[in-house]
Amino acid sequence: MKQTELGEIPVEWDVVELIDVLELQRGFDLPVQHRIKGSYPLIASNGKIDNHNEWKVKGPTIVTGRSGTIGKVYFEENDCWPLNTTLYVKQMNGNFPRFLYFLLLDLDLKQYSTGTGVPTLNRNIVHKHKVALPPLPEQQKIAKILSTVDEKIAVIDEQLAKTTELKTGLMQRLLTKGIGHTEFKDSSLGEIPKGWEVHTFGDLFTLKHGYAFEGESFTQVKNEYLLLTPGNFHPDGGIKFVWRKQKYYTGFVPEAYVLATGSLIVAMTDLTQDCNILGSPAIIPDADFKFLHNQRLGLVELKNAQQLDIKFLYHTLNFKPYRKHMRATKTGTTVSHTSPKTIYSFVTSLPPLVEQHQIANILTTVDEKIQVLHDKKAHYQTLKRGLMQQLLTGKLRVSVAEDVILA
């Protein structure tokens, strides 16, 4: 190893400016009315959006967002048309394309964004960034190792897409037609199985508001109490929470606002206008800490436990008609809100309790499979981040890394 301004790197490596490794160039304008369906990828700042009948850049190339979406990096094997909201790699100066993709991915290009309104990536600033550059053979081996992990993630993504599609179909069938019914009747919701009833959510449950916990008592240091926020909810209705910037609490805790395991809660606000989280449900898991019920969450309290299965309700709250109701009734300009009254107004069909149990069990089994795939993907993403940090600095040399990956 040798000491450099970037720290210790292998003696065979060089420290160079990014412009010596690759050159970023602004993409090309193509108005919507001039786009013609074809076989060449049309790439915007958030990735491939369509195919066009002409190409501007010969593949392979690397594309990243220049305006709007900053920081995402895409490798395109084929000839393509990067739009003017992107930057693409014009020159690779004899370096291995896949290695350069991982190099740019590791740079965290968001740090180079400028502009107060629409974020913009300044290529001239990025070009001056200094990087550690291995010889070409080592670039190829590093890229091969990281690509192997990418391939595993791609397989999981495909499995996730298929399983999610299966779940969507199952929900549509089970929550409207039930299991094995041959007799149906007309209702305000259309045709439903005989024996099912139509209710508003207000007939079935109430929502209890949470508590306004003191802001100065929050900490990211793990302790007995974790404060749930809408940001911890999965946009796709996952059965586990998303742990972003956990908020633990050190202040006074009213016992009435500690959530019991198995409780069903609903997000009453969403910090975006997309409404991906608004109205979303979650079931409190068993954990080694206690979950606090804050004021932006509604706690579901059933009016009759012999009429409604809590897990069946959870799946109904993830069903497309309810999600559509949430988007159509949201309030707020920068932050989306809903209210108990709005949620109560939703009309749903309700099977007998035994059939609710059966439907909930089927959908929960699929959810668990999806969660396993999410966990698997997260494992490989963590592995990839760790390998990138080690391989792109030379702290882990390729011969050792190959053995680790193949083991």
Coordinates of N, CA and C in Angstrom, one line a residue, residues 1 8-10 13 99 102-103 106 132-135 138-149 383-405:
M1 N 0.8 -1.2 0.0 CA 0.0 0.0 0.0 C 0.9 1.3 0.0
E8 N -4.7 5.4 2.2 CA -3.8 4.3 1.7 C -4.5 3.6 0.5
I9 N -3.8 3.4 -0.6 CA -4.3 2.6 -1.7 C -3.2 1.7 -2.2
P10 N -3.5 0.7 -3.0 CA -2.5 -0.2 -3.5 C -1.4 0.5 -4.3
W13 N -2.1 1.4 -8.0 CA -3.2 2.3 -8.3 C -2.8 3.7 -8.4
F99 N -16.9 -1.1 -14.5 CA -16.1 -0.6 -13.4 C -16.5 0.9 -13.2
F102 N -19.8 1.3 -11.4 CA -19.7 1.2 -9.9 C -19.0 2.3 -9.3
L103 N -18.0 2.9 -10.0 CA -17.2 4.0 -9.5 C -18.2 5.2 -9.3
D106 N -20.7 4.8 -6.5 CA -20.1 5.0 -5.2 C -19.8 6.4 -4.8
A132 N -9.5 6.9 -6.8 CA -8.4 5.9 -6.9 C -8.7 5.0 -8.0
L133 N -7.8 4.8 -8.9 CA -8.0 4.1 -10.2 C -7.1 2.9 -10.3
P134 N -7.6 1.7 -10.3 CA -6.8 0.5 -10.4 C -6.5 0.2 -11.9
P135 N -5.5 -0.7 -12.2 CA -5.2 -1.0 -13.6 C -6.4 -1.8 -14.2
E138 N -7.6 -5.3 -13.0 CA -8.2 -5.3 -11.7 C -9.6 -4.6 -11.8
Q139 N -9.8 -3.6 -12.6 CA -11.1 -3.0 -12.9 C -12.1 -4.1 -13.3
Q140 N -11.6 -4.9 -14.3 CA -12.5 -6.0 -14.8 C -12.9 -7.0 -13.7
K141 N -12.0 -7.3 -12.9 CA -12.3 -8.3 -11.8 C -13.2 -7.7 -10.8
I142 N -13.0 -6.5 -10.4 CA -13.8 -5.8 -9.4 C -15.3 -5.7 -10.0
A143 N -15.4 -5.3 -11.2 CA -16.7 -5.2 -11.9 C -17.4 -6.6 -11.9
K144 N -16.6 -7.6 -12.2 CA -17.2 -8.9 -12.3 C -17.8 -9.4 -11.0
I145 N -17.1 -9.1 -9.9 CA -17.6 -9.5 -8.5 C -18.8 -8.7 -8.2
L146 N -18.8 -7.4 -8.4 CA -20.0 -6.6 -8.0 C -21.2 -6.9 -9.0
S147 N -20.9 -7.2 -10.2 CA -22.0 -7.5 -11.1 C -22.6 -8.8 -10.7
T148 N -21.9 -9.8 -10.2 CA -22.4 -11.0 -9.7 C -23.5 -10.7 -8.6
V149 N -23.2 -9.8 -7.7 CA -24.2 -9.4 -6.7 C -25.4 -8.7 -7.3
L383 N -24.5 -6.3 1.3 CA -23.2 -6.9 0.8 C -22.6 -6.1 -0.3
K384 N -23.4 -5.6 -1.2 CA -22.8 -4.8 -2.3 C -22.2 -3.5 -1.8
R385 N -22.9 -2.8 -0.9 CA -22.3 -1.6 -0.4 C -21.0 -1.8 0.3
G386 N -21.0 -2.9 1.1 CA -19.7 -3.2 1.8 C -18.6 -3.6 0.9
L387 N -18.9 -4.4 -0.2 CA -17.9 -4.8 -1.1 C -17.4 -3.6 -1.9
M388 N -18.3 -2.7 -2.3 CA -17.9 -1.5 -3.1 C -17.0 -0.6 -2.2
Q389 N -17.3 -0.5 -1.0 CA -16.4 0.3 -0.1 C -15.0 -0.3 0.0
Q390 N -15.0 -1.6 0.1 CA -13.7 -2.3 0.2 C -12.9 -2.4 -1.1
L391 N -13.6 -2.8 -2.1 CA -13.0 -3.0 -3.4 C -12.6 -1.8 -4.1
L392 N -13.4 -0.7 -4.0 CA -13.0 0.5 -4.8 C -12.0 1.4 -4.1
T393 N -11.6 1.0 -2.9 CA -10.5 1.6 -2.2 C -9.2 0.8 -2.2
G394 N -9.4 -0.5 -2.6 CA -8.2 -1.4 -2.6 C -8.0 -2.0 -1.2
K395 N -8.9 -1.8 -0.2 CA -8.7 -2.4 1.1 C -8.9 -3.9 1.0
L396 N -9.7 -4.3 0.0 CA -9.9 -5.7 -0.2 C -9.5 -6.0 -1.7
R397 N -8.5 -6.8 -1.8 CA -8.0 -7.1 -3.2 C -8.8 -8.1 -3.9
V398 N -8.7 -8.1 -5.2 CA -9.7 -9.0 -5.9 C -9.5 -10.5 -5.7
S399 N -8.3 -11.0 -5.6 CA -8.2 -12.4 -5.5 C -8.9 -12.9 -4.2
V400 N -8.8 -12.2 -3.1 CA -9.5 -12.5 -1.9 C -11.0 -12.4 -2.0
A401 N -11.4 -11.3 -2.6 CA -12.8 -11.0 -2.8 C -13.5 -12.1 -3.6
E402 N -12.9 -12.6 -4.7 CA -13.5 -13.6 -5.5 C -13.8 -14.9 -4.7
D403 N -12.8 -15.2 -3.8 CA -13.0 -16.4 -3.0 C -14.2 -16.2 -2.1
V404 N -14.3 -15.0 -1.5 CA -15.4 -14.7 -0.6 C -16.7 -14.9 -1.3
I405 N -16.9 -14.3 -2.5 CA -18.1 -14.3 -3.2 C -18.5 -15.7 -3.6

